[in-house]
Short mmCIF file of N, CA and C in Angstrom, two decimals:
data_model
loop_
_atom_site.label_atom_id
_atom_site.label_comp_id
_atom_site.label_asym_id
_atom_site.label_seq_id
_atom_site.Cartn_x
_atom_site.Cartn_y
_atom_site.Cartn_z
N ILE V 1 102.59 105.63 81.10
CA ILE V 1 101.32 105.52 81.79
C ILE V 1 100.45 106.73 81.41
N PHE V 2 99.20 106.52 81.13
CA PHE V 2 98.24 107.57 80.78
C PHE V 2 98.74 108.45 79.64
N ASN V 3 99.40 107.84 78.66
CA ASN V 3 99.93 108.53 77.49
C ASN V 3 100.98 109.58 77.83
N LEU V 4 101.64 109.44 78.96
CA LEU V 4 102.73 110.33 79.35
C LEU V 4 103.99 109.50 79.54
N CYS V 5 105.12 110.14 79.51
CA CYS V 5 106.39 109.43 79.65
C CYS V 5 107.19 109.99 80.82
N ALA V 6 107.93 109.13 81.44
CA ALA V 6 108.90 109.54 82.46
C ALA V 6 110.26 109.05 82.00
N TYR V 7 111.26 109.86 82.16
CA TYR V 7 112.59 109.51 81.71
C TYR V 7 113.54 109.50 82.89
N ARG V 8 114.47 108.59 82.85
CA ARG V 8 115.57 108.58 83.81
C ARG V 8 116.83 108.76 82.99
N VAL V 9 117.62 109.74 83.34
CA VAL V 9 118.85 110.02 82.62
C VAL V 9 120.01 109.67 83.53
N ASN V 10 120.79 108.69 83.12
CA ASN V 10 121.97 108.30 83.89
C ASN V 10 123.19 109.01 83.32
N ILE V 11 123.92 109.68 84.19
CA ILE V 11 125.12 110.41 83.78
C ILE V 11 126.30 109.79 84.52
N PHE V 12 127.31 109.39 83.78
CA PHE V 12 128.51 108.81 84.38
C PHE V 12 129.65 109.80 84.21
N ILE V 13 130.26 110.20 85.33
CA ILE V 13 131.30 111.22 85.31
C ILE V 13 132.49 110.70 86.10
N GLU V 14 133.66 110.72 85.48
CA GLU V 14 134.87 110.34 86.19
C GLU V 14 135.31 111.52 87.04
N LEU V 15 135.56 111.25 88.32
CA LEU V 15 135.98 112.31 89.22
C LEU V 15 137.44 112.67 88.94
N ARG V 16 137.69 113.96 88.83
CA ARG V 16 139.06 114.42 88.62
C ARG V 16 139.79 114.48 89.96
N PRO V 17 141.10 114.22 89.95
CA PRO V 17 141.85 114.31 91.20
C PRO V 17 141.92 115.75 91.68
N GLY V 18 142.18 115.89 92.97
CA GLY V 18 142.35 117.22 93.53
C GLY V 18 141.18 117.62 94.40
N GLU V 19 141.25 118.86 94.86
CA GLU V 19 140.19 119.41 95.70
C GLU V 19 139.41 120.44 94.89
N GLY V 20 138.28 120.82 95.42
CA GLY V 20 137.45 121.81 94.74
C GLY V 20 136.25 121.15 94.09
N ASP V 21 135.48 121.97 93.42
CA ASP V 21 134.25 121.52 92.77
C ASP V 21 134.41 121.56 91.26
N ASP V 22 133.71 120.68 90.58
CA ASP V 22 133.59 120.74 89.13
C ASP V 22 132.13 120.99 88.80
N LYS V 23 131.91 121.91 87.89
CA LYS V 23 130.55 122.23 87.45
C LYS V 23 130.22 121.37 86.23
N ILE V 24 129.14 120.63 86.32
CA ILE V 24 128.68 119.79 85.23
C ILE V 24 127.53 120.52 84.54
N ILE V 25 127.71 120.81 83.27
CA ILE V 25 126.68 121.49 82.48
C ILE V 25 126.09 120.46 81.53
N TRP V 26 124.76 120.39 81.48
CA TRP V 26 124.11 119.40 80.64
C TRP V 26 123.01 120.04 79.79
N LYS V 27 122.76 119.41 78.65
CA LYS V 27 121.68 119.83 77.75
C LYS V 27 121.05 118.57 77.18
N ILE V 28 119.72 118.57 77.09
CA ILE V 28 119.00 117.45 76.50
C ILE V 28 118.04 118.01 75.46
N ASP V 29 118.09 117.44 74.27
CA ASP V 29 117.16 117.80 73.21
C ASP V 29 116.08 116.71 73.16
N TRP V 30 114.87 117.07 73.58
CA TRP V 30 113.76 116.13 73.65
C TRP V 30 113.00 116.05 72.32
N GLY V 31 113.46 116.74 71.31
CA GLY V 31 112.76 116.78 70.04
C GLY V 31 111.98 118.06 69.88
N ASP V 32 110.95 118.24 70.70
CA ASP V 32 110.13 119.44 70.62
C ASP V 32 110.52 120.48 71.67
N GLU V 33 111.45 120.14 72.52
CA GLU V 33 111.85 121.05 73.61
C GLU V 33 113.28 120.72 74.01
N LYS V 34 113.99 121.74 74.48
CA LYS V 34 115.35 121.53 74.98
C LYS V 34 115.39 121.91 76.45
N THR V 35 116.15 121.15 77.21
CA THR V 35 116.31 121.39 78.64
C THR V 35 117.80 121.50 78.93
N ASP V 36 118.16 122.42 79.80
CA ASP V 36 119.56 122.50 80.20
C ASP V 36 119.66 122.85 81.67
N GLY V 37 120.82 122.63 82.21
CA GLY V 37 121.04 122.93 83.62
C GLY V 37 122.46 122.62 84.01
N SER V 38 122.72 122.69 85.29
CA SER V 38 124.05 122.40 85.80
C SER V 38 123.96 121.98 87.25
N PHE V 39 125.01 121.32 87.71
CA PHE V 39 125.14 120.98 89.13
C PHE V 39 126.63 120.83 89.42
N LEU V 40 126.97 120.82 90.70
CA LEU V 40 128.36 120.69 91.12
C LEU V 40 128.63 119.29 91.65
N ILE V 41 129.85 118.81 91.39
CA ILE V 41 130.30 117.57 92.02
C ILE V 41 131.63 117.86 92.70
N ALA V 42 131.93 117.09 93.72
CA ALA V 42 133.21 117.24 94.43
C ALA V 42 134.28 116.48 93.66
N ARG V 43 135.47 117.06 93.59
CA ARG V 43 136.60 116.33 93.03
C ARG V 43 136.99 115.21 93.97
N LEU V 44 137.85 114.34 93.50
CA LEU V 44 138.19 113.11 94.21
C LEU V 44 138.67 113.35 95.64
N ASP V 45 139.45 114.38 95.88
CA ASP V 45 140.01 114.63 97.21
C ASP V 45 139.22 115.68 98.00
N GLN V 46 138.14 116.15 97.46
CA GLN V 46 137.30 117.16 98.12
C GLN V 46 136.29 116.46 99.02
N LYS V 47 136.03 117.00 100.19
CA LYS V 47 134.93 116.49 101.02
C LYS V 47 133.62 116.94 100.38
N TRP V 48 132.71 116.01 100.18
CA TRP V 48 131.45 116.37 99.53
C TRP V 48 130.49 116.97 100.55
N ARG V 49 129.61 117.81 100.04
CA ARG V 49 128.59 118.47 100.87
C ARG V 49 127.23 117.94 100.44
N GLY V 50 126.47 117.48 101.42
CA GLY V 50 125.18 116.91 101.07
C GLY V 50 124.12 117.22 102.11
N GLY V 51 122.90 116.93 101.72
CA GLY V 51 121.75 117.11 102.60
C GLY V 51 120.83 115.91 102.47
N PHE V 52 119.96 115.75 103.44
CA PHE V 52 119.00 114.65 103.45
C PHE V 52 117.68 115.14 104.02
N PHE V 53 116.59 114.66 103.48
CA PHE V 53 115.31 114.93 104.11
C PHE V 53 114.35 113.79 103.81
N SER V 54 113.31 113.73 104.63
CA SER V 54 112.28 112.71 104.49
C SER V 54 110.93 113.38 104.65
N CYS V 55 109.91 112.77 104.10
CA CYS V 55 108.57 113.34 104.18
C CYS V 55 107.88 113.03 105.50
N ASN V 56 108.42 112.12 106.26
CA ASN V 56 107.70 111.61 107.43
C ASN V 56 107.85 112.50 108.66
N GLU V 57 107.51 113.73 108.49
CA GLU V 57 107.51 114.71 109.57
C GLU V 57 108.89 114.81 110.20
N PHE V 58 108.95 115.11 111.49
CA PHE V 58 110.23 115.35 112.13
C PHE V 58 110.55 114.28 113.15
N ASP V 59 111.82 114.09 113.37
CA ASP V 59 112.30 113.15 114.36
C ASP V 59 111.71 113.50 115.73
N ALA V 60 111.53 112.49 116.55
CA ALA V 60 110.96 112.70 117.89
C ALA V 60 111.84 113.61 118.74
N TYR V 61 113.10 113.76 118.38
CA TYR V 61 114.01 114.59 119.15
C TYR V 61 113.91 116.07 118.80
N VAL V 62 113.17 116.40 117.75
CA VAL V 62 112.95 117.81 117.41
C VAL V 62 111.81 118.32 118.29
N PRO V 63 112.09 119.32 119.14
CA PRO V 63 111.04 119.82 120.03
C PRO V 63 109.82 120.30 119.27
N GLU V 64 108.64 120.06 119.83
CA GLU V 64 107.36 120.42 119.19
C GLU V 64 107.32 121.89 118.79
N HIS V 65 107.79 122.79 119.65
CA HIS V 65 107.72 124.23 119.35
C HIS V 65 108.60 124.60 118.15
N ILE V 66 109.65 123.84 117.89
CA ILE V 66 110.49 124.10 116.72
C ILE V 66 109.83 123.49 115.48
N ALA V 67 109.38 122.24 115.58
CA ALA V 67 108.76 121.56 114.44
C ALA V 67 107.53 122.30 113.95
N SER V 68 106.75 122.89 114.86
CA SER V 68 105.52 123.57 114.45
C SER V 68 105.79 124.81 113.61
N ASN V 69 106.99 125.38 113.72
CA ASN V 69 107.34 126.56 112.92
C ASN V 69 108.00 126.20 111.60
N LEU V 70 108.26 124.92 111.40
CA LEU V 70 108.92 124.49 110.17
C LEU V 70 107.88 124.13 109.12
N THR V 71 107.34 125.15 108.49
CA THR V 71 106.35 124.92 107.44
C THR V 71 107.06 124.46 106.17
N TYR V 72 106.27 124.02 105.20
CA TYR V 72 106.81 123.59 103.92
C TYR V 72 107.72 124.65 103.32
N SER V 73 107.24 125.89 103.24
CA SER V 73 108.03 126.97 102.64
C SER V 73 109.28 127.27 103.45
N ASN V 74 109.16 127.28 104.77
CA ASN V 74 110.33 127.56 105.61
C ASN V 74 111.43 126.52 105.41
N VAL V 75 111.04 125.26 105.34
CA VAL V 75 112.03 124.19 105.19
C VAL V 75 112.72 124.31 103.84
N TRP V 76 111.95 124.48 102.76
CA TRP V 76 112.56 124.60 101.43
C TRP V 76 113.42 125.86 101.33
N ASN V 77 112.93 126.97 101.86
CA ASN V 77 113.71 128.21 101.81
C ASN V 77 115.02 128.06 102.57
N HIS V 78 114.99 127.35 103.69
CA HIS V 78 116.21 127.11 104.46
C HIS V 78 117.19 126.26 103.64
N LEU V 79 116.70 125.18 103.04
CA LEU V 79 117.55 124.33 102.22
C LEU V 79 118.18 125.12 101.08
N ILE V 80 117.38 125.90 100.39
CA ILE V 80 117.88 126.69 99.26
C ILE V 80 118.90 127.72 99.74
N SER V 81 118.67 128.34 100.90
CA SER V 81 119.63 129.33 101.40
C SER V 81 120.98 128.67 101.72
N ILE V 82 120.95 127.45 102.25
CA ILE V 82 122.20 126.73 102.50
C ILE V 82 122.90 126.43 101.17
N HIS V 83 122.14 125.97 100.20
CA HIS V 83 122.70 125.63 98.89
C HIS V 83 123.27 126.87 98.19
N GLU V 84 122.61 128.01 98.32
CA GLU V 84 123.11 129.23 97.70
C GLU V 84 124.40 129.71 98.36
N GLU V 85 124.52 129.50 99.67
CA GLU V 85 125.72 129.94 100.40
C GLU V 85 126.91 129.01 100.13
N THR V 86 126.68 127.71 100.26
CA THR V 86 127.70 126.70 100.02
C THR V 86 127.04 125.56 99.27
N PRO V 87 127.14 125.56 97.94
CA PRO V 87 126.39 124.59 97.13
C PRO V 87 126.59 123.14 97.54
N LEU V 88 125.46 122.43 97.61
CA LEU V 88 125.48 121.00 97.93
C LEU V 88 125.85 120.20 96.70
N HIS V 89 126.57 119.11 96.92
CA HIS V 89 126.90 118.19 95.84
C HIS V 89 125.81 117.14 95.64
N LEU V 90 125.11 116.83 96.72
CA LEU V 90 124.13 115.75 96.66
C LEU V 90 123.00 116.01 97.65
N LEU V 91 121.79 115.72 97.21
CA LEU V 91 120.62 115.82 98.07
C LEU V 91 119.91 114.47 98.05
N LEU V 92 119.84 113.81 99.21
CA LEU V 92 119.16 112.52 99.32
C LEU V 92 117.73 112.74 99.76
N TRP V 93 116.80 112.23 98.98
CA TRP V 93 115.36 112.35 99.27
C TRP V 93 114.92 111.01 99.82
N GLY V 94 114.50 110.96 101.07
CA GLY V 94 114.05 109.71 101.67
C GLY V 94 112.54 109.70 101.83
N GLY V 95 111.98 108.51 101.86
CA GLY V 95 110.55 108.39 102.10
C GLY V 95 109.72 108.55 100.85
N ASP V 96 108.43 108.63 101.07
CA ASP V 96 107.45 108.73 99.99
C ASP V 96 107.30 110.20 99.61
N GLN V 97 107.81 110.57 98.46
CA GLN V 97 107.79 111.97 98.05
C GLN V 97 106.44 112.41 97.49
N ASN V 98 105.51 111.50 97.42
CA ASN V 98 104.16 111.84 96.98
C ASN V 98 103.20 111.40 98.09
N TYR V 99 103.30 112.07 99.21
CA TYR V 99 102.57 111.68 100.41
C TYR V 99 101.08 111.93 100.20
N ILE V 100 100.30 110.84 100.03
CA ILE V 100 98.88 111.01 99.70
C ILE V 100 97.98 110.06 100.49
N ASP V 101 98.12 110.07 101.79
CA ASP V 101 97.24 109.24 102.61
C ASP V 101 95.77 109.56 102.38
N PHE V 102 95.48 110.78 101.95
CA PHE V 102 94.09 111.19 101.72
C PHE V 102 93.44 110.45 100.55
N ILE V 103 94.20 109.65 99.81
CA ILE V 103 93.63 108.84 98.74
C ILE V 103 92.56 107.90 99.31
N PHE V 104 92.73 107.49 100.58
CA PHE V 104 91.78 106.57 101.20
C PHE V 104 90.47 107.25 101.55
N ASP V 105 90.44 108.55 101.56
CA ASP V 105 89.20 109.29 101.76
C ASP V 105 88.57 109.69 100.43
N ASP V 106 89.40 109.94 99.43
CA ASP V 106 88.91 110.49 98.16
C ASP V 106 88.39 109.45 97.18
N ILE V 107 88.89 108.24 97.23
CA ILE V 107 88.43 107.18 96.32
C ILE V 107 87.46 106.28 97.09
N PRO V 108 86.19 106.26 96.69
CA PRO V 108 85.17 105.50 97.44
C PRO V 108 85.54 104.03 97.68
N PHE V 109 86.09 103.35 96.69
CA PHE V 109 86.47 101.95 96.88
C PHE V 109 87.49 101.80 98.01
N LEU V 110 88.52 102.66 98.03
CA LEU V 110 89.54 102.57 99.07
C LEU V 110 89.00 102.95 100.44
N TYR V 111 88.07 103.89 100.45
CA TYR V 111 87.44 104.27 101.72
C TYR V 111 86.69 103.07 102.31
N ALA V 112 85.93 102.39 101.45
CA ALA V 112 85.19 101.20 101.90
C ALA V 112 86.16 100.08 102.28
N TRP V 113 87.20 99.90 101.48
CA TRP V 113 88.20 98.85 101.74
C TRP V 113 88.86 99.06 103.10
N ARG V 114 89.23 100.30 103.40
CA ARG V 114 89.90 100.62 104.66
C ARG V 114 89.03 100.27 105.86
N ASN V 115 87.72 100.36 105.70
CA ASN V 115 86.79 100.10 106.80
C ASN V 115 86.28 98.66 106.85
N MET V 116 86.78 97.80 105.96
CA MET V 116 86.37 96.40 105.97
C MET V 116 87.03 95.64 107.12
N GLU V 117 86.42 94.51 107.46
CA GLU V 117 87.03 93.59 108.41
C GLU V 117 88.35 93.10 107.82
N TRP V 118 89.32 92.87 108.68
CA TRP V 118 90.69 92.58 108.25
C TRP V 118 90.77 91.49 107.17
N ASN V 119 90.19 90.33 107.38
CA ASN V 119 90.28 89.23 106.41
C ASN V 119 89.55 89.55 105.12
N ALA V 120 88.48 90.31 105.21
CA ALA V 120 87.73 90.66 104.00
C ALA V 120 88.55 91.55 103.07
N ARG V 121 89.41 92.36 103.63
CA ARG V 121 90.26 93.24 102.80
C ARG V 121 91.06 92.44 101.78
N TRP V 122 91.63 91.35 102.25
CA TRP V 122 92.58 90.61 101.42
C TRP V 122 91.91 89.66 100.44
N SER V 123 90.61 89.50 100.54
CA SER V 123 89.90 88.67 99.56
C SER V 123 89.03 89.51 98.63
N THR V 124 89.08 90.81 98.78
CA THR V 124 88.28 91.71 97.94
C THR V 124 88.86 91.76 96.53
N ASP V 125 87.99 91.75 95.55
CA ASP V 125 88.41 91.83 94.16
C ASP V 125 88.82 93.26 93.82
N PHE V 126 90.06 93.40 93.42
CA PHE V 126 90.58 94.72 93.02
C PHE V 126 90.58 94.75 91.50
N ARG V 127 89.42 95.10 90.96
CA ARG V 127 89.19 95.05 89.52
C ARG V 127 90.11 96.03 88.78
N ASP V 128 90.26 95.78 87.48
CA ASP V 128 91.12 96.62 86.65
C ASP V 128 90.65 98.07 86.62
N ASP V 129 89.33 98.30 86.61
CA ASP V 129 88.85 99.68 86.57
C ASP V 129 89.19 100.42 87.87
N LEU V 130 89.19 99.69 89.00
CA LEU V 130 89.57 100.30 90.28
C LEU V 130 91.08 100.56 90.32
N LYS V 131 91.83 99.61 89.80
CA LYS V 131 93.28 99.79 89.74
C LYS V 131 93.63 101.02 88.92
N LYS V 132 92.97 101.18 87.77
CA LYS V 132 93.23 102.34 86.92
C LYS V 132 92.85 103.64 87.64
N GLN V 133 91.75 103.62 88.39
CA GLN V 133 91.32 104.80 89.14
C GLN V 133 92.38 105.20 90.18
N VAL V 134 92.92 104.22 90.88
CA VAL V 134 93.96 104.49 91.89
C VAL V 134 95.24 105.00 91.21
N GLU V 135 95.64 104.36 90.11
CA GLU V 135 96.84 104.79 89.40
C GLU V 135 96.69 106.21 88.87
N GLN V 136 95.53 106.53 88.32
CA GLN V 136 95.28 107.86 87.78
C GLN V 136 95.33 108.91 88.89
N TYR V 137 94.74 108.60 90.03
CA TYR V 137 94.73 109.52 91.17
C TYR V 137 96.17 109.78 91.63
N HIS V 138 96.93 108.70 91.80
CA HIS V 138 98.31 108.83 92.26
C HIS V 138 99.13 109.64 91.26
N PHE V 139 99.00 109.33 89.98
CA PHE V 139 99.76 110.04 88.96
C PHE V 139 99.40 111.52 88.93
N ASN V 140 98.11 111.83 88.94
CA ASN V 140 97.68 113.23 88.90
C ASN V 140 98.17 114.00 90.12
N THR V 141 98.13 113.37 91.29
CA THR V 141 98.63 114.03 92.50
C THR V 141 100.12 114.27 92.39
N TYR V 142 100.84 113.29 91.90
CA TYR V 142 102.29 113.43 91.71
C TYR V 142 102.60 114.58 90.76
N ALA V 143 101.93 114.59 89.62
CA ALA V 143 102.18 115.65 88.63
C ALA V 143 101.84 117.03 89.19
N GLU V 144 100.73 117.11 89.91
CA GLU V 144 100.32 118.39 90.49
C GLU V 144 101.32 118.86 91.55
N ASN V 145 101.75 117.95 92.42
CA ASN V 145 102.71 118.31 93.47
C ASN V 145 104.04 118.78 92.90
N TRP V 146 104.56 118.05 91.94
CA TRP V 146 105.91 118.35 91.45
C TRP V 146 105.93 119.47 90.43
N ASP V 147 104.81 119.80 89.85
CA ASP V 147 104.79 120.89 88.88
C ASP V 147 104.75 122.25 89.55
N CYS V 148 104.26 122.32 90.78
CA CYS V 148 104.04 123.63 91.39
C CYS V 148 104.94 123.92 92.59
N ARG V 149 105.79 123.02 92.98
CA ARG V 149 106.62 123.25 94.16
C ARG V 149 107.79 124.17 93.82
N PRO V 150 107.78 125.39 94.35
CA PRO V 150 108.87 126.31 94.04
C PRO V 150 110.22 125.82 94.54
N GLY V 151 110.24 125.14 95.67
CA GLY V 151 111.50 124.62 96.20
C GLY V 151 112.13 123.60 95.28
N VAL V 152 111.29 122.79 94.64
CA VAL V 152 111.80 121.79 93.72
C VAL V 152 112.45 122.47 92.53
N LYS V 153 111.80 123.48 92.00
CA LYS V 153 112.36 124.19 90.86
C LYS V 153 113.68 124.87 91.23
N LYS V 154 113.73 125.46 92.42
CA LYS V 154 114.95 126.13 92.87
C LYS V 154 116.08 125.14 93.13
N SER V 155 115.75 123.92 93.51
CA SER V 155 116.78 122.93 93.84
C SER V 155 117.16 122.07 92.64
N SER V 156 116.72 122.44 91.46
CA SER V 156 116.97 121.61 90.28
C SER V 156 118.45 121.53 89.92
N ASN V 157 119.29 122.38 90.51
CA ASN V 157 120.71 122.30 90.22
C ASN V 157 121.49 121.59 91.34
N ILE V 158 120.78 120.78 92.13
CA ILE V 158 121.43 119.93 93.12
C ILE V 158 121.28 118.48 92.65
N ASN V 159 122.39 117.80 92.51
CA ASN V 159 122.36 116.39 92.14
C ASN V 159 121.55 115.64 93.20
N SER V 160 120.53 114.91 92.80
CA SER V 160 119.60 114.30 93.76
C SER V 160 119.48 112.80 93.56
N GLU V 161 119.25 112.12 94.67
CA GLU V 161 118.98 110.69 94.68
C GLU V 161 117.70 110.47 95.46
N PHE V 162 116.72 109.82 94.83
CA PHE V 162 115.44 109.53 95.48
C PHE V 162 115.49 108.12 96.03
N ASN V 163 115.03 107.95 97.25
CA ASN V 163 115.02 106.64 97.88
C ASN V 163 113.72 106.48 98.63
N ASP V 164 112.81 105.70 98.09
CA ASP V 164 111.51 105.48 98.74
C ASP V 164 111.69 104.40 99.79
N VAL V 165 111.82 104.83 101.04
CA VAL V 165 112.06 103.89 102.12
C VAL V 165 110.81 103.58 102.93
N GLY V 166 109.70 104.19 102.58
CA GLY V 166 108.52 103.98 103.42
C GLY V 166 107.29 103.67 102.70
#
């Protein structure tokens, strides 16, 4: 999309028997650039350590005074401190990781669409030029968000699974 590429790399690893962790070291030669890294996996008889988070704010059971102190940096720093102390084997990402409700304010067509009468919304022509505008906005926001998040860079050695549930 937009002359850029996204890659998904599937790695299949047979779990070794026993307890403890195995360190998986990987390298990819992209042609003009090389990338390398590592992550830990649990052996077959080891209890795995994992974490989960979602973008949809905090559970209703988290008291307001606690949730208000959990800023973006605080949450990521906490996650990284846990991982540094006892490395996680898996991090599950739930929800929409590119939370951009403000797209409905920033793109004039979507702003007008949001304010239309209910039935008119579904009969409105969503032209190709508008579709491209929305796709470009979403892609640029995604690239901007993921390129600058220090927590993401620090957590790059945690095996992760993304699950868009919302």
